[in-house]
Amino acid sequence: MLLPPQLRAGPLPRATAMPNPPLIALILCLAVCVLRAQEETECDGYTLEKELREGCGNAHHAREWLKQLEEKVTHRQRCNFTGSVIETYVFKFMAEHFRGLNLSSRMDGGGRLRHAMKFPVELMEGIQTRGEEQELVCIYIHSPCIFQDAHNSSVLNNDVLGAFLQSRRVAGLSRPVEMQFWHNMVLDSSNATCVFWQPGAGTGNTGSWSRTGCETTHREGTVICHCDHLTYFAVLLLPAGTLSPAQLASLTHISTVGCSLSAAATLCTLLLCCFSRQGLRDNTNRIHMHLLTSLLLLNCGFLLSTLLATGTQGLCQATAALLHTALLCALAWMAAEAFHLLLLIVKVYNIYIRHYLLKLCLFAWGLPVLAVATVFVFKRDTYGHHSIHTSEGYSNATMCWLTSSAAHSATLCYAGLILLFNTLVLGRVLVILWRIQQHKGQARKDWLTVLGITCLLGTTWGLAFFSFGVFLIPQLYLFSILNSLQGFFICLWYVAVHLRSQPGSAGSTSG
């Protein structure tokens, strides 16, 4: 009996798997899910989240990632993402049906909201195309890395709230957008203000903070911002005692006028000393001339430091070094004046110091020049552009001065020691004057000497140590007025005392 071919002995043919429709559908579904997951990962901020969590090494790179994220958010159908550092949300609605929108962040560790945003109905003002869906994009950033200005300014809790419409730029709202920032610090209008980010407006196109169009309100534990446009917002934290732009402008004007007047008066006084018969022979007048020269350099250095702040880095560093040298020399010659006054009034007679004036010059000229030259050669970046912050945050004044806090502290210590010595000398002189009240004519003359040399040239610099709390603003105005006009005061004192009186004995301190 013949068997059918399929039942005959021998090797059977290899079976061919038939396509399974359910399996194909499952594979296609998984592929679509993977593609969608990859697509969402590209637009949901995962890359930027990773970049920010790694640190603030490259703020420019982080800003580029943020720009890419903004573009992807506005062109994707769905791009909501919630991370620990960045959150993105897209809200869609019809313009004619928009009745405002209130948003709140997730709770912080203390059970309170971190921030909230309230968008008014007027947000849709000016939209001509009715019947089309609008998209409001909100990006919350909890990191100091992206929005770094040239001054490394700090914002409250490192929170930055961003909002913008996909269809148009929003500015000049009749009713502003309201933002609330919760905190647990002691803040007021003097050290915290609402600001928005201006891309490319700062030094080196880094961007800067501005508060134009924003108003700040403080409540207990809350800073409320009202701004008439949409962009990135934050609460800028200002250093304690920051000046307002108007105060900074007035202080700058006072200092400029005072230094200019002092420079001219100091030069005139130097010429009077040179042409006087006693000017080149009397050690007292010689010390006065050295002090006047140092003050002339100080005034000129200050005027140049503001003018050359817009110049090259090397020129600004040289100007800052000159200004620092002049300041140190002027302080040293104040100490020399106090020491000479101590010899004249306390010791009076029979004092002989070999090479007296030469030793004073080595102390008052040599040591400051040597110190500044050493710093300038081995650590030049100690000098450069120094910015003075104002309460606006973005409005600053720049001058050529010290950029190192260590150098600034060392200068303050140096000035403090000299002022302490001058104060002790002044106290000793006051005691002596009180004891010689019976010689009133001579006492009045000595009083004039003390006031003209020690007070006007020394003690007013002590105001620099009262720049805190309620004393800050009055101290700055008094310091600017009195110390910028020192050269002018010396000119008046020299004319009143030396030119209108008989030359007296200068003591026997020459050598």
Short mmCIF file of C-alpha atoms in Angstrom, two decimals:
data_model
loop_
_atom_site.label_atom_id
_atom_site.label_comp_id
_atom_site.label_asym_id
_atom_site.label_seq_id
_atom_site.Cartn_x
_atom_site.Cartn_y
_atom_site.Cartn_z
CA MET A 1 0.00 0.00 0.00
CA LEU A 2 1.32 3.30 -0.97
CA LEU A 3 1.46 5.94 1.73
CA PRO A 4 0.72 9.54 1.08
CA PRO A 5 3.82 11.55 0.41
CA GLN A 6 3.61 13.39 3.71
CA LEU A 7 3.68 10.03 5.60
CA ARG A 8 6.56 8.46 3.80
CA ALA A 9 9.68 7.62 5.73
CA GLY A 10 12.57 9.94 5.54
CA PRO A 11 13.51 13.33 6.90
CA LEU A 12 10.59 15.64 7.30
CA PRO A 13 10.80 19.15 5.82
CA ARG A 14 11.59 22.04 8.30
CA ALA A 15 8.41 23.75 9.47
CA THR A 16 7.98 27.48 8.67
CA ALA A 17 6.53 29.66 11.50
CA MET A 18 3.45 31.50 10.45
CA PRO A 19 3.13 35.19 11.47
CA ASN A 20 1.21 35.64 14.71
CA PRO A 21 -0.96 38.81 14.53
CA PRO A 22 -1.23 39.29 18.33
CA LEU A 23 2.55 39.01 18.71
CA ILE A 24 3.15 41.55 15.94
CA ALA A 25 0.71 43.96 17.54
CA LEU A 26 2.46 43.59 20.92
CA ILE A 27 5.88 44.27 19.38
CA LEU A 28 4.60 47.33 17.55
CA CYS A 29 2.96 48.62 20.73
CA LEU A 30 6.20 48.20 22.68
CA ALA A 31 8.16 49.97 19.95
CA VAL A 32 5.75 52.90 19.99
CA CYS A 33 5.97 53.13 23.78
CA VAL A 34 9.78 53.11 23.64
CA LEU A 35 9.78 55.81 20.97
CA ARG A 36 7.34 57.92 22.96
CA ALA A 37 9.43 57.46 26.11
CA GLN A 38 12.53 58.55 24.22
CA GLU A 39 10.66 61.50 22.78
CA GLU A 40 9.41 62.57 26.20
CA THR A 41 12.90 62.11 27.66
CA GLU A 42 14.25 64.46 25.02
CA CYS A 43 11.75 67.20 25.85
CA ASP A 44 10.99 66.64 29.52
CA GLY A 45 14.13 68.23 30.94
CA TYR A 46 15.93 65.05 31.91
CA THR A 47 19.17 66.24 30.30
CA LEU A 48 18.98 69.64 31.96
CA GLU A 49 18.06 68.01 35.28
CA LYS A 50 21.19 65.87 35.06
CA GLU A 51 23.29 68.89 34.06
CA LEU A 52 22.11 70.98 37.02
CA ARG A 53 22.49 68.18 39.55
CA GLU A 54 26.12 67.75 38.56
CA GLY A 55 26.90 71.32 39.69
CA CYS A 56 27.44 74.83 38.34
CA GLY A 57 30.61 74.21 36.41
CA ASN A 58 29.34 75.63 33.11
CA ALA A 59 26.49 78.12 33.43
CA HIS A 60 26.63 78.93 29.69
CA HIS A 61 26.19 75.26 28.83
CA ALA A 62 23.21 75.02 31.20
CA ARG A 63 21.60 78.07 29.58
CA GLU A 64 21.96 76.43 26.16
CA TRP A 65 20.18 73.33 27.45
CA LEU A 66 17.43 75.57 28.86
CA LYS A 67 16.95 77.22 25.45
CA GLN A 68 16.63 73.81 23.82
CA LEU A 69 14.15 72.77 26.50
CA GLU A 70 12.05 75.90 25.87
CA GLU A 71 11.95 75.20 22.14
CA LYS A 72 10.97 71.57 22.63
CA VAL A 73 8.33 72.43 25.21
CA THR A 74 6.62 74.87 22.84
CA HIS A 75 6.59 72.43 19.92
CA ARG A 76 5.54 69.17 21.62
CA GLN A 77 2.02 68.06 22.27
CA ARG A 78 2.90 66.91 25.79
CA CYS A 79 6.01 67.89 27.69
CA ASN A 80 5.29 67.88 31.42
CA PHE A 81 8.22 66.90 33.61
CA THR A 82 8.75 66.92 37.36
CA GLY A 83 12.23 66.55 38.78
CA SER A 84 14.04 67.58 41.92
CA VAL A 85 15.71 70.58 40.24
CA ILE A 86 13.47 71.48 37.31
CA GLU A 87 9.76 71.22 36.53
CA THR A 88 7.97 71.96 33.24
CA TYR A 89 4.23 72.25 32.67
CA VAL A 90 2.16 73.12 29.61
CA PHE A 91 -1.42 74.42 30.06
CA LYS A 92 -3.73 74.56 27.05
CA PHE A 93 -6.93 76.60 26.82
CA MET A 94 -9.04 78.76 24.54
CA ALA A 95 -8.38 82.50 24.85
CA GLU A 96 -12.08 83.37 24.99
CA HIS A 97 -12.66 80.84 27.80
CA PHE A 98 -9.69 81.88 29.95
CA ARG A 99 -10.74 83.11 33.40
CA GLY A 100 -7.35 83.27 35.08
CA LEU A 101 -5.11 80.55 36.47
CA ASN A 102 -3.68 79.86 39.93
CA LEU A 103 -0.71 77.50 40.32
CA SER A 104 1.04 76.28 43.46
CA SER A 105 4.21 74.30 43.88
CA ARG A 106 4.56 71.06 45.81
CA MET A 107 5.03 71.19 49.57
CA ASP A 108 8.51 71.66 51.01
CA GLY A 109 9.95 69.70 53.91
CA GLY A 110 8.17 71.92 56.45
CA GLY A 111 4.72 71.28 55.00
CA ARG A 112 4.41 74.73 53.37
CA LEU A 113 4.16 75.76 49.75
CA ARG A 114 7.43 76.89 48.18
CA HIS A 115 5.97 79.28 45.63
CA ALA A 116 2.82 80.09 43.68
CA MET A 117 1.81 81.99 40.52
CA LYS A 118 -1.44 83.74 39.72
CA PHE A 119 -2.21 84.70 36.10
CA PRO A 120 -4.96 87.31 35.54
CA VAL A 121 -7.66 87.26 32.89
CA GLU A 122 -5.84 90.13 31.16
CA LEU A 123 -3.14 87.66 30.14
CA MET A 124 -5.15 87.04 26.97
CA GLU A 125 -5.48 90.74 26.10
CA GLY A 126 -4.44 91.55 22.55
CA ILE A 127 -4.86 88.03 21.16
CA GLN A 128 -6.57 88.46 17.79
CA THR A 129 -6.97 84.85 16.77
CA ARG A 130 -10.02 83.51 18.56
CA GLY A 131 -10.95 79.87 18.45
CA GLU A 132 -7.33 78.71 18.49
CA GLU A 133 -5.82 76.83 21.37
CA GLN A 134 -3.27 78.76 23.44
CA GLU A 135 -0.39 77.26 25.42
CA LEU A 136 0.98 78.66 28.67
CA VAL A 137 4.40 77.19 29.49
CA CYS A 138 5.67 77.25 33.09
CA ILE A 139 9.21 76.25 34.02
CA TYR A 140 10.27 76.10 37.67
CA ILE A 141 13.99 75.91 38.43
CA HIS A 142 15.49 75.22 41.84
CA SER A 143 19.18 75.82 41.17
CA PRO A 144 21.64 78.75 41.23
CA CYS A 145 23.47 77.52 38.13
CA ILE A 146 21.61 78.89 35.10
CA PHE A 147 20.90 82.50 36.04
CA GLN A 148 24.31 83.72 37.19
CA ASP A 149 25.17 87.36 36.57
CA ALA A 150 28.63 88.90 36.59
CA HIS A 151 28.37 89.55 40.36
CA ASN A 152 27.25 86.01 41.35
CA SER A 153 24.10 87.44 42.90
CA SER A 154 21.98 85.18 45.12
CA VAL A 155 18.24 84.60 44.84
CA LEU A 156 15.84 83.48 47.54
CA ASN A 157 16.00 79.69 48.07
CA ASN A 158 17.56 79.40 44.58
CA ASP A 159 13.99 79.45 43.18
CA VAL A 160 13.37 80.87 39.70
CA LEU A 161 9.84 80.88 38.22
CA GLY A 162 9.45 81.11 34.45
CA ALA A 163 6.29 81.58 32.41
CA PHE A 164 5.58 82.52 28.79
CA LEU A 165 2.94 82.09 26.09
CA GLN A 166 3.80 79.94 23.11
CA SER A 167 2.05 82.28 20.66
CA ARG A 168 3.39 85.73 21.64
CA ARG A 169 5.49 87.83 23.99
CA VAL A 170 3.56 89.24 26.98
CA ALA A 171 4.47 92.68 28.37
CA GLY A 172 2.68 95.75 29.77
CA LEU A 173 -0.20 93.91 31.41
CA SER A 174 -2.89 96.14 32.90
CA ARG A 175 -3.14 93.71 35.80
CA PRO A 176 0.19 92.14 36.71
CA VAL A 177 1.07 88.52 37.25
CA GLU A 178 1.37 87.70 40.95
CA MET A 179 4.05 85.40 42.35
CA GLN A 180 4.56 84.36 45.95
CA PHE A 181 7.80 83.06 47.42
CA TRP A 182 7.70 81.49 50.89
CA HIS A 183 10.75 81.60 53.15
CA ASN A 184 11.88 81.36 56.78
CA MET A 185 14.32 84.29 56.86
CA VAL A 186 14.19 87.89 58.06
CA LEU A 187 13.74 89.91 54.88
CA ASP A 188 12.50 93.38 53.98
CA SER A 189 12.63 95.77 51.06
CA SER A 190 16.22 96.73 51.88
CA ASN A 191 17.70 93.27 51.31
CA ALA A 192 15.23 91.42 49.06
CA THR A 193 13.51 92.61 45.89
CA CYS A 194 11.58 91.04 43.02
CA VAL A 195 13.52 90.86 39.77
CA PHE A 196 13.40 89.29 36.32
CA TRP A 197 16.17 87.94 34.12
CA GLN A 198 17.51 89.96 31.18
CA PRO A 199 19.50 87.65 28.87
CA GLY A 200 22.76 89.08 27.57
CA ALA A 201 22.36 92.39 29.43
CA GLY A 202 25.28 91.94 31.81
CA THR A 203 29.06 91.99 31.55
CA GLY A 204 30.28 89.51 28.94
CA ASN A 205 26.69 88.85 27.77
CA THR A 206 26.05 86.74 30.87
CA GLY A 207 22.72 88.41 31.59
CA SER A 208 21.62 90.40 34.62
CA TRP A 209 18.72 90.86 37.03
CA SER A 210 16.37 93.83 36.73
CA ARG A 211 13.28 94.92 38.65
CA THR A 212 11.77 97.19 35.99
CA GLY A 213 8.04 96.50 35.82
CA CYS A 214 8.03 94.54 39.11
CA GLU A 215 6.81 95.59 42.54
CA THR A 216 7.78 93.93 45.81
CA THR A 217 5.57 93.39 48.86
CA HIS A 218 6.76 91.74 52.07
CA ARG A 219 4.58 89.79 54.45
CA GLU A 220 5.55 87.51 57.29
CA GLY A 221 7.38 84.62 55.69
CA THR A 222 6.33 85.62 52.17
CA VAL A 223 7.62 87.84 49.38
CA ILE A 224 4.91 88.81 46.88
CA CYS A 225 5.93 89.97 43.41
CA HIS A 226 3.70 91.76 40.90
CA CYS A 227 5.17 92.01 37.40
CA ASP A 228 3.57 93.29 34.20
CA HIS A 229 5.20 90.78 31.84
CA LEU A 230 6.19 87.13 31.49
CA THR A 231 9.73 85.77 31.72
CA TYR A 232 11.87 84.25 34.51
CA PHE A 233 11.37 85.75 37.97
CA ALA A 234 13.09 85.48 41.35
CA VAL A 235 13.68 87.37 44.60
CA LEU A 236 17.14 88.91 44.57
CA LEU A 237 18.94 88.89 47.93
CA LEU A 238 21.00 92.02 48.48
CA PRO A 239 23.93 92.50 50.85
CA ALA A 240 23.07 94.22 54.11
CA GLY A 241 23.23 97.99 53.91
CA THR A 242 23.07 98.18 50.14
CA LEU A 243 22.70 101.71 48.80
CA SER A 244 19.94 102.89 46.52
CA PRO A 245 20.93 104.19 43.06
CA ALA A 246 20.05 107.76 44.11
CA GLN A 247 22.23 107.55 47.21
CA LEU A 248 25.12 106.07 45.25
CA ALA A 249 24.82 108.81 42.62
CA SER A 250 24.82 111.58 45.26
CA LEU A 251 27.79 110.08 47.12
CA THR A 252 29.71 109.74 43.87
CA HIS A 253 28.95 113.37 43.00
CA ILE A 254 30.02 114.57 46.47
CA SER A 255 33.26 112.59 46.33
CA THR A 256 34.08 113.77 42.80
CA VAL A 257 33.47 117.43 43.59
CA GLY A 258 35.27 117.20 46.95
CA CYS A 259 38.32 115.43 45.52
CA SER A 260 38.54 117.88 42.62
CA LEU A 261 38.38 120.85 44.98
CA SER A 262 40.91 119.24 47.34
CA ALA A 263 43.31 118.45 44.49
CA ALA A 264 43.28 122.07 43.36
CA ALA A 265 43.60 123.42 46.92
CA THR A 266 46.36 120.95 47.76
CA LEU A 267 48.36 121.97 44.70
CA CYS A 268 48.01 125.64 45.62
CA THR A 269 49.13 124.93 49.19
CA LEU A 270 52.16 123.03 47.94
CA LEU A 271 53.15 126.00 45.81
CA LEU A 272 52.75 128.32 48.81
CA CYS A 273 54.96 126.05 50.92
CA CYS A 274 57.63 125.89 48.22
CA PHE A 275 57.78 129.67 47.78
CA SER A 276 57.74 130.45 51.51
CA ARG A 277 61.08 131.09 53.17
CA GLN A 278 60.43 128.55 55.86
CA GLY A 279 58.99 125.86 53.60
CA LEU A 280 62.22 124.07 52.70
CA ARG A 281 64.07 124.58 56.01
CA ASP A 282 61.50 123.73 58.66
CA ASN A 283 60.81 120.03 59.32
CA THR A 284 57.22 120.84 60.28
CA ASN A 285 56.52 122.41 56.90
CA ARG A 286 58.41 119.64 55.12
CA ILE A 287 56.19 117.03 56.76
CA HIS A 288 53.15 119.09 55.76
CA MET A 289 54.38 119.11 52.16
CA HIS A 290 54.84 115.35 52.13
CA LEU A 291 51.33 114.89 53.50
CA LEU A 292 49.93 117.31 50.91
CA THR A 293 51.71 115.41 48.13
CA SER A 294 50.26 112.09 49.27
CA LEU A 295 46.77 113.61 49.49
CA LEU A 296 47.19 115.09 45.99
CA LEU A 297 48.06 111.63 44.68
CA LEU A 298 45.12 110.15 46.58
CA ASN A 299 42.64 112.64 45.12
CA CYS A 300 43.99 112.23 41.60
CA GLY A 301 44.02 108.44 41.97
CA PHE A 302 40.38 108.41 43.04
CA LEU A 303 39.32 110.59 40.13
CA LEU A 304 41.26 108.39 37.69
CA SER A 305 39.89 105.16 39.17
CA THR A 306 36.34 105.99 38.09
CA LEU A 307 37.36 107.39 34.71
CA LEU A 308 39.61 104.44 33.78
CA ALA A 309 37.26 101.73 35.06
CA THR A 310 35.96 101.31 31.51
CA GLY A 311 39.47 100.85 30.13
CA THR A 312 41.60 97.74 29.78
CA GLN A 313 42.23 95.37 32.67
CA GLY A 314 45.95 96.21 32.85
CA LEU A 315 45.35 99.96 32.95
CA CYS A 316 42.70 99.55 35.62
CA GLN A 317 45.02 97.39 37.73
CA ALA A 318 47.79 99.99 37.52
CA THR A 319 45.34 102.75 38.53
CA ALA A 320 44.07 100.68 41.46
CA ALA A 321 47.65 100.07 42.63
CA LEU A 322 48.36 103.82 42.44
CA LEU A 323 45.24 104.61 44.44
CA HIS A 324 46.11 101.98 47.05
CA THR A 325 49.65 103.31 47.35
CA ALA A 326 48.44 106.88 47.76
CA LEU A 327 45.99 105.83 50.47
CA LEU A 328 48.61 103.92 52.44
CA CYS A 329 51.09 106.79 52.12
CA ALA A 330 48.52 109.39 53.18
CA LEU A 331 47.66 107.35 56.27
CA ALA A 332 51.36 106.93 57.05
CA TRP A 333 52.00 110.67 56.80
CA MET A 334 49.05 111.26 59.13
CA ALA A 335 50.87 109.08 61.64
CA ALA A 336 54.06 111.07 60.97
CA GLU A 337 52.15 114.30 61.66
CA ALA A 338 50.84 112.86 64.92
CA PHE A 339 54.34 111.70 65.93
CA HIS A 340 55.85 115.10 65.11
CA LEU A 341 53.08 116.83 67.03
CA LEU A 342 53.81 114.59 70.00
CA LEU A 343 57.47 115.64 69.94
CA LEU A 344 56.63 119.33 69.64
CA ILE A 345 54.01 119.51 72.39
CA VAL A 346 54.92 116.76 74.83
CA LYS A 347 58.73 116.77 74.68
CA VAL A 348 59.08 120.39 73.50
CA TYR A 349 62.86 120.81 73.70
CA ASN A 350 66.13 118.88 73.60
CA ILE A 351 64.95 116.19 71.18
CA TYR A 352 67.40 115.17 68.50
CA ILE A 353 66.75 112.33 66.00
CA ARG A 354 69.46 111.62 63.49
CA HIS A 355 68.20 111.77 59.88
CA TYR A 356 64.74 112.47 61.24
CA LEU A 357 63.00 113.38 57.99
CA LEU A 358 64.71 110.61 56.03
CA LYS A 359 63.44 108.01 58.48
CA LEU A 360 59.92 109.42 58.23
CA CYS A 361 60.12 109.22 54.42
CA LEU A 362 61.27 105.60 54.55
CA PHE A 363 58.33 104.78 56.80
CA ALA A 364 55.63 106.83 55.04
CA TRP A 365 56.78 106.45 51.40
CA GLY A 366 59.04 103.43 51.31
CA LEU A 367 57.02 100.81 53.16
CA PRO A 368 53.68 101.42 51.33
CA VAL A 369 55.37 101.53 47.91
CA LEU A 370 57.30 98.34 48.66
CA ALA A 371 54.18 96.53 49.89
CA VAL A 372 52.04 97.52 46.90
CA ALA A 373 54.82 96.80 44.40
CA THR A 374 55.28 93.31 45.86
CA VAL A 375 51.58 92.54 45.65
CA PHE A 376 51.34 93.99 42.14
CA VAL A 377 54.22 91.84 40.87
CA PHE A 378 53.33 88.51 42.50
CA LYS A 379 49.53 88.74 42.75
CA ARG A 380 48.33 91.32 40.27
CA ASP A 381 44.71 90.14 40.33
CA THR A 382 44.44 91.75 43.79
CA TYR A 383 43.75 94.95 41.83
CA GLY A 384 41.12 95.45 39.15
CA HIS A 385 37.49 96.38 38.54
CA HIS A 386 35.51 96.75 41.76
CA SER A 387 31.71 96.95 41.49
CA ILE A 388 29.52 98.77 44.00
CA HIS A 389 26.10 97.12 44.27
CA THR A 390 22.89 99.04 44.71
CA SER A 391 19.45 97.97 45.87
CA GLU A 392 18.36 97.72 42.23
CA GLY A 393 20.66 94.76 41.80
CA TYR A 394 21.42 95.59 38.18
CA SER A 395 22.53 99.23 38.59
CA ASN A 396 26.13 99.32 39.81
CA ALA A 397 29.08 101.70 39.87
CA THR A 398 32.52 100.43 38.94
CA MET A 399 35.93 101.75 39.92
CA CYS A 400 39.52 100.50 39.90
CA TRP A 401 40.26 99.25 43.39
CA LEU A 402 41.01 96.16 45.47
CA THR A 403 39.32 92.95 44.37
CA SER A 404 40.64 90.78 47.21
CA SER A 405 38.82 90.67 50.54
CA ALA A 406 42.10 89.74 52.27
CA ALA A 407 43.83 92.86 50.91
CA HIS A 408 40.84 94.97 51.92
CA SER A 409 40.92 93.58 55.46
CA ALA A 410 44.68 94.17 55.71
CA THR A 411 44.20 97.79 54.61
CA LEU A 412 41.51 98.29 57.27
CA CYS A 413 43.82 96.87 59.96
CA TYR A 414 46.63 99.16 58.81
CA ALA A 415 44.32 102.19 58.94
CA GLY A 416 42.96 101.10 62.32
CA LEU A 417 46.42 100.95 63.89
CA ILE A 418 47.31 104.41 62.59
CA LEU A 419 44.03 105.90 63.76
CA LEU A 420 44.49 104.31 67.17
CA PHE A 421 47.95 105.88 67.45
CA ASN A 422 46.62 109.28 66.34
CA THR A 423 43.76 109.06 68.83
CA LEU A 424 46.14 108.29 71.70
CA VAL A 425 48.35 111.23 70.70
CA LEU A 426 45.32 113.49 70.52
CA GLY A 427 44.22 112.40 73.97
CA ARG A 428 47.68 113.12 75.38
CA VAL A 429 47.72 116.55 73.77
CA LEU A 430 44.28 117.39 75.16
CA VAL A 431 45.47 116.54 78.67
CA ILE A 432 48.49 118.82 78.28
CA LEU A 433 46.35 121.66 76.91
CA TRP A 434 44.01 121.34 79.86
CA ARG A 435 46.98 121.73 82.21
CA ILE A 436 48.25 124.92 80.57
CA GLN A 437 44.97 126.82 80.55
CA GLN A 438 46.66 129.68 82.33
CA HIS A 439 48.52 130.44 79.08
CA LYS A 440 45.38 130.89 77.04
CA GLY A 441 47.00 132.54 74.08
CA GLN A 442 49.49 129.73 73.59
CA ALA A 443 46.78 127.17 74.32
CA ARG A 444 44.57 128.56 71.58
CA LYS A 445 47.45 128.33 69.15
CA ASP A 446 48.11 124.72 70.16
CA TRP A 447 44.40 123.91 69.85
CA LEU A 448 44.44 125.22 66.30
CA THR A 449 47.46 123.04 65.53
CA VAL A 450 45.76 119.95 66.97
CA LEU A 451 42.53 120.55 65.09
CA GLY A 452 44.32 121.35 61.86
CA ILE A 453 46.74 118.42 61.88
CA THR A 454 45.35 115.54 63.97
CA CYS A 455 41.55 115.93 63.75
CA LEU A 456 41.12 116.99 60.14
CA LEU A 457 43.79 114.65 58.83
CA GLY A 458 43.27 111.65 61.07
CA THR A 459 40.19 111.14 63.15
CA THR A 460 37.66 111.62 60.34
CA TRP A 461 38.97 108.43 58.75
CA GLY A 462 37.69 106.59 61.81
CA LEU A 463 34.19 106.96 60.35
CA ALA A 464 35.05 104.02 58.08
CA PHE A 465 34.60 101.70 61.08
CA PHE A 466 30.97 102.78 61.63
CA SER A 467 29.57 101.43 58.36
CA PHE A 468 26.89 99.17 59.87
CA GLY A 469 23.23 99.31 60.85
CA VAL A 470 21.59 102.69 61.19
CA PHE A 471 24.99 104.42 61.04
CA LEU A 472 25.70 103.31 57.47
CA ILE A 473 24.07 106.08 55.42
CA PRO A 474 25.00 109.03 57.72
CA GLN A 475 28.53 107.63 58.04
CA LEU A 476 28.95 107.40 54.27
CA TYR A 477 27.85 110.99 53.73
CA LEU A 478 30.04 112.34 56.56
CA PHE A 479 32.99 110.24 55.42
CA SER A 480 32.64 111.39 51.79
CA ILE A 481 32.27 115.08 52.71
CA LEU A 482 34.99 115.35 55.34
CA ASN A 483 37.65 113.15 53.76
CA SER A 484 37.18 114.31 50.19
CA LEU A 485 37.62 117.92 51.37
CA GLN A 486 40.73 117.31 53.48
CA GLY A 487 43.03 119.06 51.03
CA PHE A 488 40.73 122.07 51.01
CA PHE A 489 40.67 122.16 54.82
CA ILE A 490 44.45 122.01 54.96
CA CYS A 491 44.67 124.93 52.54
CA LEU A 492 42.38 127.02 54.74
CA TRP A 493 44.32 126.00 57.86
CA TYR A 494 47.70 126.79 56.29
CA VAL A 495 46.59 130.24 55.12
CA ALA A 496 44.96 131.06 58.47
CA VAL A 497 47.83 129.87 60.68
CA HIS A 498 51.10 130.02 58.80
CA LEU A 499 50.73 132.99 56.49
CA ARG A 500 48.98 135.23 59.01
CA SER A 501 51.19 134.48 62.00
CA GLN A 502 54.81 134.97 62.87
CA PRO A 503 57.01 131.96 62.19
CA GLY A 504 57.65 130.04 65.40
CA SER A 505 60.21 127.57 66.50
CA ALA A 506 59.76 124.13 64.97
CA GLY A 507 61.66 122.41 67.73
CA SER A 508 65.01 120.78 67.48
CA THR A 509 64.09 117.55 65.76
CA SER A 510 66.18 118.23 62.67
CA GLY A 511 69.06 115.99 61.95
#
